[in-house]
Amino acid sequence: MIELEGVPELIDPIMVAAFEGWNDAGDAASTAVAHLEQEWKGEVFAALDAEDYYDFQVNRPTVFMEDGTRKITWPTTRLSVVRITGERPRDLVLVRGIEPSMRWRSFCNELLGFAHELGVEMVVVLGALLGDTPHTRPVPVSGVTSDPDLARTMDLEESKYEGPTGIVGILQEACTHAGVPAVSLWAAVPHYVSQPPNPKATLALLNRLEDLLDLRIPLGELVEDARAWQLGVDQLAAEDSEVAEYVQSLEEARDTAELPEASGEAIAREFERYLRRREPGAGPAQGGFGRDTGPGGERARSTRPARAEEPREPKPEEKPDEKPEESAEPESARPEAESEPPAESEPESSEEKKRKRPDDEDGSGED
Protein backbone atom coordinates (compact mmCIF):
# COMPACT_ATOMS: atom_id res chain seq x y z
CA MET A 1 0.00 0.00 0.00
CA ILE A 2 1.29 3.46 -0.93
CA GLU A 3 1.32 5.88 2.00
CA LEU A 4 1.11 9.56 1.09
CA GLU A 5 2.01 11.87 3.94
CA GLY A 6 1.69 15.62 3.72
CA VAL A 7 -0.64 15.53 0.70
CA PRO A 8 -3.97 17.24 1.46
CA GLU A 9 -7.29 15.81 0.38
CA LEU A 10 -7.65 16.67 -3.30
CA ILE A 11 -10.64 18.18 -5.07
CA ASP A 12 -11.82 16.35 -8.22
CA PRO A 13 -8.24 15.39 -9.10
CA ILE A 14 -7.13 14.63 -12.64
CA MET A 15 -3.76 13.04 -13.40
CA VAL A 16 -1.85 14.59 -16.31
CA ALA A 17 1.29 12.72 -17.38
CA ALA A 18 4.04 13.05 -19.99
CA PHE A 19 7.30 11.17 -20.55
CA GLU A 20 10.47 12.16 -22.33
CA GLY A 21 11.74 9.89 -25.07
CA TRP A 22 9.99 7.97 -27.82
CA ASN A 23 6.56 9.52 -27.13
CA ASP A 24 7.83 13.10 -26.94
CA ALA A 25 8.70 14.52 -30.36
CA GLY A 26 10.18 18.00 -30.03
CA ASP A 27 9.85 17.66 -26.24
CA ALA A 28 6.33 19.03 -26.76
CA ALA A 29 4.51 16.81 -24.24
CA SER A 30 7.01 16.91 -21.38
CA THR A 31 7.35 20.70 -21.82
CA ALA A 32 3.57 21.04 -21.54
CA VAL A 33 3.50 19.31 -18.13
CA ALA A 34 6.56 21.28 -17.03
CA HIS A 35 4.69 24.46 -17.99
CA LEU A 36 1.71 23.47 -15.83
CA GLU A 37 4.02 22.73 -12.93
CA GLN A 38 5.80 26.07 -13.29
CA GLU A 39 2.72 28.27 -13.79
CA TRP A 40 0.76 26.69 -10.93
CA LYS A 41 3.74 26.23 -8.58
CA GLY A 42 3.55 22.46 -8.37
CA GLU A 43 4.95 20.76 -5.29
CA VAL A 44 6.68 17.39 -5.74
CA PHE A 45 5.37 14.85 -3.23
CA ALA A 46 6.66 11.55 -4.60
CA ALA A 47 9.29 10.05 -6.91
CA LEU A 48 9.65 6.52 -8.23
CA ASP A 49 12.79 4.58 -7.37
CA ALA A 50 15.15 5.00 -10.30
CA GLU A 51 16.82 1.64 -9.59
CA ASP A 52 13.61 -0.21 -10.45
CA TYR A 53 12.88 1.20 -13.87
CA TYR A 54 15.90 2.84 -15.53
CA ASP A 55 19.01 1.61 -17.30
CA PHE A 56 21.63 4.14 -16.27
CA GLN A 57 23.72 3.38 -19.37
CA VAL A 58 20.78 4.59 -21.46
CA ASN A 59 19.63 7.45 -19.20
CA ARG A 60 22.69 8.49 -17.27
CA PRO A 61 22.59 10.43 -13.99
CA THR A 62 23.94 13.97 -13.99
CA VAL A 63 26.33 15.64 -11.55
CA PHE A 64 25.98 19.25 -10.41
CA MET A 65 27.34 21.56 -7.72
CA GLU A 66 25.10 23.19 -5.13
CA ASP A 67 26.60 25.51 -2.51
CA GLY A 68 29.97 23.91 -3.08
CA THR A 69 28.58 20.42 -2.61
CA ARG A 70 28.68 17.80 -5.34
CA LYS A 71 25.24 16.24 -5.97
CA ILE A 72 23.76 13.70 -8.38
CA THR A 73 20.37 13.79 -10.08
CA TRP A 74 19.05 10.37 -10.99
CA PRO A 75 16.71 9.84 -13.96
CA THR A 76 13.27 9.10 -12.57
CA THR A 77 9.58 10.01 -12.65
CA ARG A 78 8.22 12.56 -10.18
CA LEU A 79 4.70 13.40 -9.09
CA SER A 80 3.55 16.87 -8.06
CA VAL A 81 0.19 18.41 -7.25
CA VAL A 82 -1.23 21.82 -8.20
CA ARG A 83 -4.46 23.43 -7.07
CA ILE A 84 -6.47 25.48 -9.56
CA THR A 85 -8.41 28.16 -7.74
CA GLY A 86 -11.51 29.95 -8.98
CA GLU A 87 -15.23 29.46 -9.00
CA ARG A 88 -14.74 25.72 -9.27
CA PRO A 89 -11.47 24.65 -7.58
CA ARG A 90 -9.76 21.54 -8.89
CA ASP A 91 -6.49 19.71 -8.34
CA LEU A 92 -4.14 18.28 -10.94
CA VAL A 93 -1.67 15.50 -10.22
CA LEU A 94 1.24 16.05 -12.61
CA VAL A 95 3.47 13.14 -13.62
CA ARG A 96 6.68 13.98 -15.45
CA GLY A 97 9.67 11.77 -16.11
CA ILE A 98 11.59 9.69 -18.61
CA GLU A 99 10.16 6.69 -20.38
CA PRO A 100 11.29 3.72 -18.26
CA SER A 101 13.83 1.27 -19.60
CA MET A 102 12.32 -1.84 -17.98
CA ARG A 103 9.42 -3.26 -15.93
CA TRP A 104 6.76 -1.21 -17.67
CA ARG A 105 3.87 -3.13 -16.09
CA SER A 106 5.21 -2.56 -12.59
CA PHE A 107 5.84 1.07 -13.48
CA CYS A 108 2.22 1.58 -14.57
CA ASN A 109 0.86 -0.30 -11.56
CA GLU A 110 2.81 1.98 -9.22
CA LEU A 111 1.43 5.08 -10.90
CA LEU A 112 -2.08 3.65 -10.71
CA GLY A 113 -1.50 2.98 -7.01
CA PHE A 114 -0.86 6.70 -6.51
CA ALA A 115 -3.94 7.51 -8.60
CA HIS A 116 -6.10 5.22 -6.46
CA GLU A 117 -4.83 6.65 -3.17
CA LEU A 118 -5.38 10.23 -4.36
CA GLY A 119 -8.87 9.58 -5.74
CA VAL A 120 -7.95 10.45 -9.32
CA GLU A 121 -11.05 10.59 -11.54
CA MET A 122 -9.32 10.42 -14.92
CA VAL A 123 -5.83 10.07 -16.39
CA VAL A 124 -4.73 12.22 -19.34
CA VAL A 125 -1.44 11.30 -20.99
CA LEU A 126 0.20 13.76 -23.37
CA GLY A 127 2.31 12.65 -26.31
CA ALA A 128 3.87 14.01 -29.49
CA LEU A 129 4.79 12.22 -32.70
CA LEU A 130 6.47 13.07 -35.99
CA GLY A 131 4.10 13.55 -38.90
CA ASP A 132 3.67 14.90 -42.42
CA THR A 133 2.28 18.22 -41.26
CA PRO A 134 3.42 21.70 -42.30
CA HIS A 135 4.75 24.03 -39.62
CA THR A 136 2.69 26.89 -41.09
CA ARG A 137 -0.66 25.34 -40.18
CA PRO A 138 -2.27 24.73 -36.76
CA VAL A 139 -0.77 21.71 -35.01
CA PRO A 140 -3.13 18.71 -35.28
CA VAL A 141 -3.97 17.26 -31.86
CA SER A 142 -5.98 14.06 -31.63
CA GLY A 143 -7.73 12.77 -28.54
CA VAL A 144 -7.70 8.98 -28.26
CA THR A 145 -9.15 6.48 -25.81
CA SER A 146 -9.59 2.71 -25.63
CA ASP A 147 -12.99 3.03 -23.96
CA PRO A 148 -15.88 3.12 -26.51
CA ASP A 149 -18.23 4.80 -24.01
CA LEU A 150 -15.65 7.46 -23.17
CA ALA A 151 -15.00 8.05 -26.86
CA ARG A 152 -18.70 8.67 -27.43
CA THR A 153 -19.38 10.88 -24.41
CA MET A 154 -16.25 13.03 -24.75
CA ASP A 155 -16.14 13.23 -28.55
CA LEU A 156 -12.83 11.37 -28.81
CA GLU A 157 -11.42 8.87 -31.26
CA GLU A 158 -11.49 5.21 -30.32
CA SER A 159 -7.98 3.84 -30.63
CA LYS A 160 -7.49 1.56 -33.65
CA TYR A 161 -3.69 1.72 -33.75
CA GLU A 162 -1.70 -1.44 -34.37
CA GLY A 163 2.09 -1.55 -34.13
CA PRO A 164 4.92 -0.64 -31.75
CA THR A 165 3.90 1.43 -28.77
CA GLY A 166 5.52 3.38 -25.96
CA ILE A 167 4.80 4.00 -22.33
CA VAL A 168 1.86 6.26 -23.24
CA GLY A 169 0.03 3.40 -24.89
CA ILE A 170 0.93 0.96 -22.09
CA LEU A 171 -0.24 3.33 -19.35
CA GLN A 172 -3.52 4.03 -21.13
CA GLU A 173 -4.19 0.33 -21.51
CA ALA A 174 -3.33 -0.30 -17.85
CA CYS A 175 -5.83 2.39 -16.85
CA THR A 176 -8.52 0.77 -18.97
CA HIS A 177 -7.99 -2.62 -17.30
CA ALA A 178 -8.02 -0.97 -13.88
CA GLY A 179 -11.32 0.78 -14.60
CA VAL A 180 -9.80 4.27 -14.61
CA PRO A 181 -10.98 6.54 -17.46
CA ALA A 182 -7.95 7.40 -19.58
CA VAL A 183 -7.34 9.67 -22.56
CA SER A 184 -4.21 10.39 -24.55
CA LEU A 185 -3.69 13.62 -26.49
CA TRP A 186 -1.24 13.45 -29.38
CA ALA A 187 0.30 16.44 -31.16
CA ALA A 188 1.77 16.00 -34.64
CA VAL A 189 5.21 17.63 -35.03
CA PRO A 190 6.64 18.34 -38.51
CA HIS A 191 9.22 15.65 -39.15
CA TYR A 192 11.50 18.05 -41.06
CA VAL A 193 11.90 20.27 -37.99
CA SER A 194 11.82 17.80 -35.11
CA GLN A 195 14.54 19.31 -32.94
CA PRO A 196 13.34 20.47 -29.54
CA PRO A 197 11.90 22.68 -28.33
CA ASN A 198 8.66 23.03 -30.26
CA PRO A 199 6.57 25.63 -28.37
CA LYS A 200 3.88 25.62 -31.05
CA ALA A 201 3.13 21.92 -30.43
CA THR A 202 3.29 22.48 -26.66
CA LEU A 203 0.77 25.30 -26.99
CA ALA A 204 -1.54 23.11 -29.08
CA LEU A 205 -1.49 20.37 -26.43
CA LEU A 206 -2.31 22.84 -23.66
CA ASN A 207 -5.18 24.32 -25.69
CA ARG A 208 -6.62 20.84 -26.24
CA LEU A 209 -6.20 20.07 -22.55
CA GLU A 210 -8.14 23.25 -21.74
CA ASP A 211 -11.04 22.06 -23.87
CA LEU A 212 -10.97 18.56 -22.46
CA LEU A 213 -10.88 19.54 -18.77
CA ASP A 214 -12.89 22.77 -19.12
CA LEU A 215 -10.36 25.05 -17.45
CA ARG A 216 -8.18 28.02 -18.27
CA ILE A 217 -4.41 27.50 -18.39
CA PRO A 218 -2.10 30.52 -17.99
CA LEU A 219 0.13 30.51 -21.05
CA GLY A 220 2.74 33.06 -20.01
CA GLU A 221 5.20 33.69 -22.85
CA LEU A 222 4.33 30.48 -24.68
CA VAL A 223 2.25 32.26 -27.34
CA GLU A 224 5.13 34.58 -28.23
CA ASP A 225 7.58 31.67 -28.19
CA ALA A 226 5.38 29.75 -30.63
CA ARG A 227 5.17 32.75 -32.95
CA ALA A 228 8.93 33.26 -32.85
CA TRP A 229 9.51 29.56 -33.51
CA GLN A 230 7.34 29.63 -36.62
CA LEU A 231 9.02 32.77 -37.96
CA GLY A 232 12.41 31.13 -37.47
CA VAL A 233 11.36 28.00 -39.37
CA ASP A 234 9.86 30.21 -42.12
CA GLN A 235 13.23 31.85 -42.61
CA LEU A 236 15.08 28.54 -42.72
CA ALA A 237 12.61 27.11 -45.24
CA ALA A 238 12.84 30.20 -47.45
CA GLU A 239 16.61 29.69 -47.77
CA ASP A 240 16.16 26.25 -49.36
CA SER A 241 13.93 26.04 -52.45
CA GLU A 242 13.45 22.27 -52.12
CA VAL A 243 12.28 22.60 -48.53
CA ALA A 244 10.00 25.49 -49.50
CA GLU A 245 8.41 23.39 -52.27
CA TYR A 246 7.99 20.47 -49.90
CA VAL A 247 6.30 22.66 -47.29
CA GLN A 248 3.98 24.03 -49.96
CA SER A 249 2.97 20.51 -51.00
CA LEU A 250 2.21 19.66 -47.37
CA GLU A 251 0.11 22.83 -47.06
CA GLU A 252 -1.92 21.95 -50.15
CA ALA A 253 -2.51 18.38 -48.94
CA ARG A 254 -3.50 19.57 -45.48
CA ASP A 255 -5.85 22.26 -46.75
CA THR A 256 -7.55 19.87 -49.17
CA ALA A 257 -8.02 17.19 -46.51
CA GLU A 258 -9.37 19.54 -43.86
CA LEU A 259 -11.41 21.93 -45.97
CA PRO A 260 -14.77 20.57 -44.72
CA GLU A 261 -13.59 21.13 -41.14
CA ALA A 262 -12.80 24.80 -41.68
CA SER A 263 -16.18 25.59 -40.14
CA GLY A 264 -18.23 24.14 -37.33
CA GLU A 265 -16.72 22.82 -34.13
CA ALA A 266 -13.14 23.90 -34.91
CA ILE A 267 -14.09 27.54 -35.39
CA ALA A 268 -16.55 27.44 -32.47
CA ARG A 269 -13.86 26.03 -30.19
CA GLU A 270 -11.38 28.75 -31.14
CA PHE A 271 -14.01 31.46 -30.71
CA GLU A 272 -15.01 30.20 -27.27
CA ARG A 273 -11.37 30.05 -26.20
CA TYR A 274 -10.95 33.66 -27.35
CA LEU A 275 -14.00 34.76 -25.36
CA ARG A 276 -12.85 32.87 -22.30
CA ARG A 277 -9.41 34.49 -22.37
CA ARG A 278 -10.61 38.05 -22.99
CA GLU A 279 -12.96 38.07 -19.98
CA PRO A 280 -11.23 40.01 -17.18
CA GLY A 281 -10.48 37.92 -14.12
CA ALA A 282 -11.96 34.79 -15.64
CA GLY A 283 -11.15 31.66 -13.72
CA PRO A 284 -11.74 28.03 -14.62
CA ALA A 285 -15.01 27.57 -16.45
CA GLN A 286 -17.76 25.56 -14.85
CA GLY A 287 -18.61 22.09 -16.03
CA GLY A 288 -17.61 18.46 -15.93
CA PHE A 289 -16.26 15.97 -18.43
CA GLY A 290 -19.37 14.96 -20.36
CA ARG A 291 -20.23 15.74 -23.95
CA ASP A 292 -22.24 18.80 -22.94
CA THR A 293 -19.08 20.39 -21.55
CA GLY A 294 -16.81 19.41 -24.42
CA PRO A 295 -16.04 21.34 -27.60
CA GLY A 296 -19.18 22.77 -29.09
CA GLY A 297 -21.32 21.67 -26.12
CA GLU A 298 -23.30 23.56 -23.50
CA ARG A 299 -20.16 24.72 -21.71
CA ALA A 300 -18.99 26.54 -24.79
CA ARG A 301 -22.25 28.41 -25.15
CA SER A 302 -22.44 29.28 -21.46
CA THR A 303 -19.10 31.13 -21.55
CA ARG A 304 -20.30 33.73 -24.00
CA PRO A 305 -21.00 37.21 -22.59
CA ALA A 306 -24.67 37.83 -21.82
CA ARG A 307 -24.89 40.62 -24.36
CA ALA A 308 -24.22 38.15 -27.16
CA GLU A 309 -27.41 36.27 -26.23
CA GLU A 310 -29.76 39.31 -26.02
CA PRO A 311 -32.40 39.39 -28.78
CA ARG A 312 -31.86 42.06 -31.38
CA GLU A 313 -34.58 44.72 -31.60
CA PRO A 314 -36.10 44.38 -35.09
CA LYS A 315 -36.05 47.40 -37.32
CA PRO A 316 -39.42 48.93 -38.32
CA GLU A 317 -39.26 47.40 -41.77
CA GLU A 318 -38.56 43.95 -40.23
CA LYS A 319 -41.72 43.88 -38.04
CA PRO A 320 -44.11 41.04 -38.85
CA ASP A 321 -47.16 41.77 -40.99
CA GLU A 322 -50.28 42.98 -39.20
CA LYS A 323 -53.48 40.94 -39.13
CA PRO A 324 -55.21 40.66 -42.55
CA GLU A 325 -58.14 42.87 -41.53
CA GLU A 326 -55.84 45.70 -40.42
CA SER A 327 -54.23 48.18 -42.73
CA ALA A 328 -50.93 47.20 -44.33
CA GLU A 329 -49.75 50.75 -43.84
CA PRO A 330 -46.65 50.87 -41.57
CA GLU A 331 -47.37 51.50 -37.92
CA SER A 332 -45.17 54.59 -37.80
CA ALA A 333 -47.13 56.22 -40.67
CA ARG A 334 -50.55 55.93 -38.94
CA PRO A 335 -51.78 58.20 -36.13
CA GLU A 336 -52.30 56.57 -32.77
CA ALA A 337 -56.09 57.05 -32.88
CA GLU A 338 -56.26 54.87 -35.99
CA SER A 339 -54.60 51.86 -34.45
CA GLU A 340 -58.06 50.32 -33.78
CA PRO A 341 -61.03 51.65 -35.79
CA PRO A 342 -64.11 52.24 -33.50
CA ALA A 343 -67.12 50.00 -34.03
CA GLU A 344 -69.54 52.90 -34.63
CA SER A 345 -67.55 54.06 -37.63
CA GLU A 346 -68.88 51.17 -39.73
CA PRO A 347 -71.29 52.14 -42.57
CA GLU A 348 -75.00 52.16 -41.56
CA SER A 349 -77.54 50.01 -43.34
CA SER A 350 -80.55 51.46 -45.21
CA GLU A 351 -82.96 50.09 -42.58
CA GLU A 352 -81.14 51.92 -39.82
CA LYS A 353 -81.28 55.14 -41.78
CA LYS A 354 -85.08 54.82 -42.24
CA ARG A 355 -85.60 54.33 -38.51
CA LYS A 356 -83.70 57.54 -37.81
CA ARG A 357 -85.62 59.73 -40.36
CA PRO A 358 -87.53 62.61 -38.73
CA ASP A 359 -90.78 61.86 -40.62
CA ASP A 360 -90.79 58.39 -38.98
CA GLU A 361 -90.52 59.93 -35.55
CA ASP A 362 -93.65 62.18 -36.01
CA GLY A 363 -95.76 59.28 -37.34
CA SER A 364 -96.23 60.58 -40.86
CA GLY A 365 -94.88 57.32 -42.36
CA GLU A 366 -94.30 56.79 -46.07
CA ASP A 367 -96.17 58.54 -48.85
Short mmCIF file of C-alpha atoms in Angstrom, two decimals, residues 19-310:
data_model
loop_
_atom_site.label_atom_id
_atom_site.label_comp_id
_atom_site.label_asym_id
_atom_site.label_seq_id
_atom_site.Cartn_x
_atom_site.Cartn_y
_atom_site.Cartn_z
CA PHE A 19 7.30 11.17 -20.55
CA GLU A 20 10.47 12.16 -22.33
CA GLY A 21 11.74 9.89 -25.07
CA TRP A 22 9.99 7.97 -27.82
CA ASN A 23 6.56 9.52 -27.13
CA ASP A 24 7.83 13.10 -26.94
CA ALA A 25 8.70 14.52 -30.36
CA GLY A 26 10.18 18.00 -30.03
CA ASP A 27 9.85 17.66 -26.24
CA ALA A 28 6.33 19.03 -26.76
CA ALA A 29 4.51 16.81 -24.24
CA SER A 30 7.01 16.91 -21.38
CA THR A 31 7.35 20.70 -21.82
CA ALA A 32 3.57 21.04 -21.54
CA VAL A 33 3.50 19.31 -18.13
CA ALA A 34 6.56 21.28 -17.03
CA HIS A 35 4.69 24.46 -17.99
CA LEU A 36 1.71 23.47 -15.83
CA GLU A 37 4.02 22.73 -12.93
CA GLN A 38 5.80 26.07 -13.29
CA GLU A 39 2.72 28.27 -13.79
CA TRP A 40 0.76 26.69 -10.93
CA LYS A 41 3.74 26.23 -8.58
CA GLY A 42 3.55 22.46 -8.37
CA GLU A 43 4.95 20.76 -5.29
CA VAL A 44 6.68 17.39 -5.74
CA PHE A 45 5.37 14.85 -3.23
CA ALA A 46 6.66 11.55 -4.60
CA ALA A 47 9.29 10.05 -6.91
CA LEU A 48 9.65 6.52 -8.23
CA ASP A 49 12.79 4.58 -7.37
CA ALA A 50 15.15 5.00 -10.30
CA GLU A 51 16.82 1.64 -9.59
CA ASP A 52 13.61 -0.21 -10.45
CA TYR A 53 12.88 1.20 -13.87
CA TYR A 54 15.90 2.84 -15.53
CA ASP A 55 19.01 1.61 -17.30
CA PHE A 56 21.63 4.14 -16.27
CA GLN A 57 23.72 3.38 -19.37
CA VAL A 58 20.78 4.59 -21.46
CA ASN A 59 19.63 7.45 -19.20
CA ARG A 60 22.69 8.49 -17.27
CA PRO A 61 22.59 10.43 -13.99
CA THR A 62 23.94 13.97 -13.99
CA VAL A 63 26.33 15.64 -11.55
CA PHE A 64 25.98 19.25 -10.41
CA MET A 65 27.34 21.56 -7.72
CA GLU A 66 25.10 23.19 -5.13
CA ASP A 67 26.60 25.51 -2.51
CA GLY A 68 29.97 23.91 -3.08
CA THR A 69 28.58 20.42 -2.61
CA ARG A 70 28.68 17.80 -5.34
CA LYS A 71 25.24 16.24 -5.97
CA ILE A 72 23.76 13.70 -8.38
CA THR A 73 20.37 13.79 -10.08
CA TRP A 74 19.05 10.37 -10.99
CA PRO A 75 16.71 9.84 -13.96
CA THR A 76 13.27 9.10 -12.57
CA THR A 77 9.58 10.01 -12.65
CA ARG A 78 8.22 12.56 -10.18
CA LEU A 79 4.70 13.40 -9.09
CA SER A 80 3.55 16.87 -8.06
CA VAL A 81 0.19 18.41 -7.25
CA VAL A 82 -1.23 21.82 -8.20
CA ARG A 83 -4.46 23.43 -7.07
CA ILE A 84 -6.47 25.48 -9.56
CA THR A 85 -8.41 28.16 -7.74
CA GLY A 86 -11.51 29.95 -8.98
CA GLU A 87 -15.23 29.46 -9.00
CA ARG A 88 -14.74 25.72 -9.27
CA PRO A 89 -11.47 24.65 -7.58
CA ARG A 90 -9.76 21.54 -8.89
CA ASP A 91 -6.49 19.71 -8.34
CA LEU A 92 -4.14 18.28 -10.94
CA VAL A 93 -1.67 15.50 -10.22
CA LEU A 94 1.24 16.05 -12.61
CA VAL A 95 3.47 13.14 -13.62
CA ARG A 96 6.68 13.98 -15.45
CA GLY A 97 9.67 11.77 -16.11
CA ILE A 98 11.59 9.69 -18.61
CA GLU A 99 10.16 6.69 -20.38
CA PRO A 100 11.29 3.72 -18.26
CA SER A 101 13.83 1.27 -19.60
CA MET A 102 12.32 -1.84 -17.98
CA ARG A 103 9.42 -3.26 -15.93
CA TRP A 104 6.76 -1.21 -17.67
CA ARG A 105 3.87 -3.13 -16.09
CA SER A 106 5.21 -2.56 -12.59
CA PHE A 107 5.84 1.07 -13.48
CA CYS A 108 2.22 1.58 -14.57
CA ASN A 109 0.86 -0.30 -11.56
CA GLU A 110 2.81 1.98 -9.22
CA LEU A 111 1.43 5.08 -10.90
CA LEU A 112 -2.08 3.65 -10.71
CA GLY A 113 -1.50 2.98 -7.01
CA PHE A 114 -0.86 6.70 -6.51
CA ALA A 115 -3.94 7.51 -8.60
CA HIS A 116 -6.10 5.22 -6.46
CA GLU A 117 -4.83 6.65 -3.17
CA LEU A 118 -5.38 10.23 -4.36
CA GLY A 119 -8.87 9.58 -5.74
CA VAL A 120 -7.95 10.45 -9.32
CA GLU A 121 -11.05 10.59 -11.54
CA MET A 122 -9.32 10.42 -14.92
CA VAL A 123 -5.83 10.07 -16.39
CA VAL A 124 -4.73 12.22 -19.34
CA VAL A 125 -1.44 11.30 -20.99
CA LEU A 126 0.20 13.76 -23.37
CA GLY A 127 2.31 12.65 -26.31
CA ALA A 128 3.87 14.01 -29.49
CA LEU A 129 4.79 12.22 -32.70
CA LEU A 130 6.47 13.07 -35.99
CA GLY A 131 4.10 13.55 -38.90
CA ASP A 132 3.67 14.90 -42.42
CA THR A 133 2.28 18.22 -41.26
CA PRO A 134 3.42 21.70 -42.30
CA HIS A 135 4.75 24.03 -39.62
CA THR A 136 2.69 26.89 -41.09
CA ARG A 137 -0.66 25.34 -40.18
CA PRO A 138 -2.27 24.73 -36.76
CA VAL A 139 -0.77 21.71 -35.01
CA PRO A 140 -3.13 18.71 -35.28
CA VAL A 141 -3.97 17.26 -31.86
CA SER A 142 -5.98 14.06 -31.63
CA GLY A 143 -7.73 12.77 -28.54
CA VAL A 144 -7.70 8.98 -28.26
CA THR A 145 -9.15 6.48 -25.81
CA SER A 146 -9.59 2.71 -25.63
CA ASP A 147 -12.99 3.03 -23.96
CA PRO A 148 -15.88 3.12 -26.51
CA ASP A 149 -18.23 4.80 -24.01
CA LEU A 150 -15.65 7.46 -23.17
CA ALA A 151 -15.00 8.05 -26.86
CA ARG A 152 -18.70 8.67 -27.43
CA THR A 153 -19.38 10.88 -24.41
CA MET A 154 -16.25 13.03 -24.75
CA ASP A 155 -16.14 13.23 -28.55
CA LEU A 156 -12.83 11.37 -28.81
CA GLU A 157 -11.42 8.87 -31.26
CA GLU A 158 -11.49 5.21 -30.32
CA SER A 159 -7.98 3.84 -30.63
CA LYS A 160 -7.49 1.56 -33.65
CA TYR A 161 -3.69 1.72 -33.75
CA GLU A 162 -1.70 -1.44 -34.37
CA GLY A 163 2.09 -1.55 -34.13
CA PRO A 164 4.92 -0.64 -31.75
CA THR A 165 3.90 1.43 -28.77
CA GLY A 166 5.52 3.38 -25.96
CA ILE A 167 4.80 4.00 -22.33
CA VAL A 168 1.86 6.26 -23.24
CA GLY A 169 0.03 3.40 -24.89
CA ILE A 170 0.93 0.96 -22.09
CA LEU A 171 -0.24 3.33 -19.35
CA GLN A 172 -3.52 4.03 -21.13
CA GLU A 173 -4.19 0.33 -21.51
CA ALA A 174 -3.33 -0.30 -17.85
CA CYS A 175 -5.83 2.39 -16.85
CA THR A 176 -8.52 0.77 -18.97
CA HIS A 177 -7.99 -2.62 -17.30
CA ALA A 178 -8.02 -0.97 -13.88
CA GLY A 179 -11.32 0.78 -14.60
CA VAL A 180 -9.80 4.27 -14.61
CA PRO A 181 -10.98 6.54 -17.46
CA ALA A 182 -7.95 7.40 -19.58
CA VAL A 183 -7.34 9.67 -22.56
CA SER A 184 -4.21 10.39 -24.55
CA LEU A 185 -3.69 13.62 -26.49
CA TRP A 186 -1.24 13.45 -29.38
CA ALA A 187 0.30 16.44 -31.16
CA ALA A 188 1.77 16.00 -34.64
CA VAL A 189 5.21 17.63 -35.03
CA PRO A 190 6.64 18.34 -38.51
CA HIS A 191 9.22 15.65 -39.15
CA TYR A 192 11.50 18.05 -41.06
CA VAL A 193 11.90 20.27 -37.99
CA SER A 194 11.82 17.80 -35.11
CA GLN A 195 14.54 19.31 -32.94
CA PRO A 196 13.34 20.47 -29.54
CA PRO A 197 11.90 22.68 -28.33
CA ASN A 198 8.66 23.03 -30.26
CA PRO A 199 6.57 25.63 -28.37
CA LYS A 200 3.88 25.62 -31.05
CA ALA A 201 3.13 21.92 -30.43
CA THR A 202 3.29 22.48 -26.66
CA LEU A 203 0.77 25.30 -26.99
CA ALA A 204 -1.54 23.11 -29.08
CA LEU A 205 -1.49 20.37 -26.43
CA LEU A 206 -2.31 22.84 -23.66
CA ASN A 207 -5.18 24.32 -25.69
CA ARG A 208 -6.62 20.84 -26.24
CA LEU A 209 -6.20 20.07 -22.55
CA GLU A 210 -8.14 23.25 -21.74
CA ASP A 211 -11.04 22.06 -23.87
CA LEU A 212 -10.97 18.56 -22.46
CA LEU A 213 -10.88 19.54 -18.77
CA ASP A 214 -12.89 22.77 -19.12
CA LEU A 215 -10.36 25.05 -17.45
CA ARG A 216 -8.18 28.02 -18.27
CA ILE A 217 -4.41 27.50 -18.39
CA PRO A 218 -2.10 30.52 -17.99
CA LEU A 219 0.13 30.51 -21.05
CA GLY A 220 2.74 33.06 -20.01
CA GLU A 221 5.20 33.69 -22.85
CA LEU A 222 4.33 30.48 -24.68
CA VAL A 223 2.25 32.26 -27.34
CA GLU A 224 5.13 34.58 -28.23
CA ASP A 225 7.58 31.67 -28.19
CA ALA A 226 5.38 29.75 -30.63
CA ARG A 227 5.17 32.75 -32.95
CA ALA A 228 8.93 33.26 -32.85
CA TRP A 229 9.51 29.56 -33.51
CA GLN A 230 7.34 29.63 -36.62
CA LEU A 231 9.02 32.77 -37.96
CA GLY A 232 12.41 31.13 -37.47
CA VAL A 233 11.36 28.00 -39.37
CA ASP A 234 9.86 30.21 -42.12
CA GLN A 235 13.23 31.85 -42.61
CA LEU A 236 15.08 28.54 -42.72
CA ALA A 237 12.61 27.11 -45.24
CA ALA A 238 12.84 30.20 -47.45
CA GLU A 239 16.61 29.69 -47.77
CA ASP A 240 16.16 26.25 -49.36
CA SER A 241 13.93 26.04 -52.45
CA GLU A 242 13.45 22.27 -52.12
CA VAL A 243 12.28 22.60 -48.53
CA ALA A 244 10.00 25.49 -49.50
CA GLU A 245 8.41 23.39 -52.27
CA TYR A 246 7.99 20.47 -49.90
CA VAL A 247 6.30 22.66 -47.29
CA GLN A 248 3.98 24.03 -49.96
CA SER A 249 2.97 20.51 -51.00
CA LEU A 250 2.21 19.66 -47.37
CA GLU A 251 0.11 22.83 -47.06
CA GLU A 252 -1.92 21.95 -50.15
CA ALA A 253 -2.51 18.38 -48.94
CA ARG A 254 -3.50 19.57 -45.48
CA ASP A 255 -5.85 22.26 -46.75
CA THR A 256 -7.55 19.87 -49.17
CA ALA A 257 -8.02 17.19 -46.51
CA GLU A 258 -9.37 19.54 -43.86
CA LEU A 259 -11.41 21.93 -45.97
CA PRO A 260 -14.77 20.57 -44.72
CA GLU A 261 -13.59 21.13 -41.14
CA ALA A 262 -12.80 24.80 -41.68
CA SER A 263 -16.18 25.59 -40.14
CA GLY A 264 -18.23 24.14 -37.33
CA GLU A 265 -16.72 22.82 -34.13
CA ALA A 266 -13.14 23.90 -34.91
CA ILE A 267 -14.09 27.54 -35.39
CA ALA A 268 -16.55 27.44 -32.47
CA ARG A 269 -13.86 26.03 -30.19
CA GLU A 270 -11.38 28.75 -31.14
CA PHE A 271 -14.01 31.46 -30.71
CA GLU A 272 -15.01 30.20 -27.27
CA ARG A 273 -11.37 30.05 -26.20
CA TYR A 274 -10.95 33.66 -27.35
CA LEU A 275 -14.00 34.76 -25.36
CA ARG A 276 -12.85 32.87 -22.30
CA ARG A 277 -9.41 34.49 -22.37
CA ARG A 278 -10.61 38.05 -22.99
CA GLU A 279 -12.96 38.07 -19.98
CA PRO A 280 -11.23 40.01 -17.18
CA GLY A 281 -10.48 37.92 -14.12
CA ALA A 282 -11.96 34.79 -15.64
CA GLY A 283 -11.15 31.66 -13.72
CA PRO A 284 -11.74 28.03 -14.62
CA ALA A 285 -15.01 27.57 -16.45
CA GLN A 286 -17.76 25.56 -14.85
CA GLY A 287 -18.61 22.09 -16.03
CA GLY A 288 -17.61 18.46 -15.93
CA PHE A 289 -16.26 15.97 -18.43
CA GLY A 290 -19.37 14.96 -20.36
CA ARG A 291 -20.23 15.74 -23.95
CA ASP A 292 -22.24 18.80 -22.94
CA THR A 293 -19.08 20.39 -21.55
CA GLY A 294 -16.81 19.41 -24.42
CA PRO A 295 -16.04 21.34 -27.60
CA GLY A 296 -19.18 22.77 -29.09
CA GLY A 297 -21.32 21.67 -26.12
CA GLU A 298 -23.30 23.56 -23.50
CA ARG A 299 -20.16 24.72 -21.71
CA ALA A 300 -18.99 26.54 -24.79
CA ARG A 301 -22.25 28.41 -25.15
CA SER A 302 -22.44 29.28 -21.46
CA THR A 303 -19.10 31.13 -21.55
CA ARG A 304 -20.30 33.73 -24.00
CA PRO A 305 -21.00 37.21 -22.59
CA ALA A 306 -24.67 37.83 -21.82
CA ARG A 307 -24.89 40.62 -24.36
CA ALA A 308 -24.22 38.15 -27.16
CA GLU A 309 -27.41 36.27 -26.23
CA GLU A 310 -29.76 39.31 -26.02
#
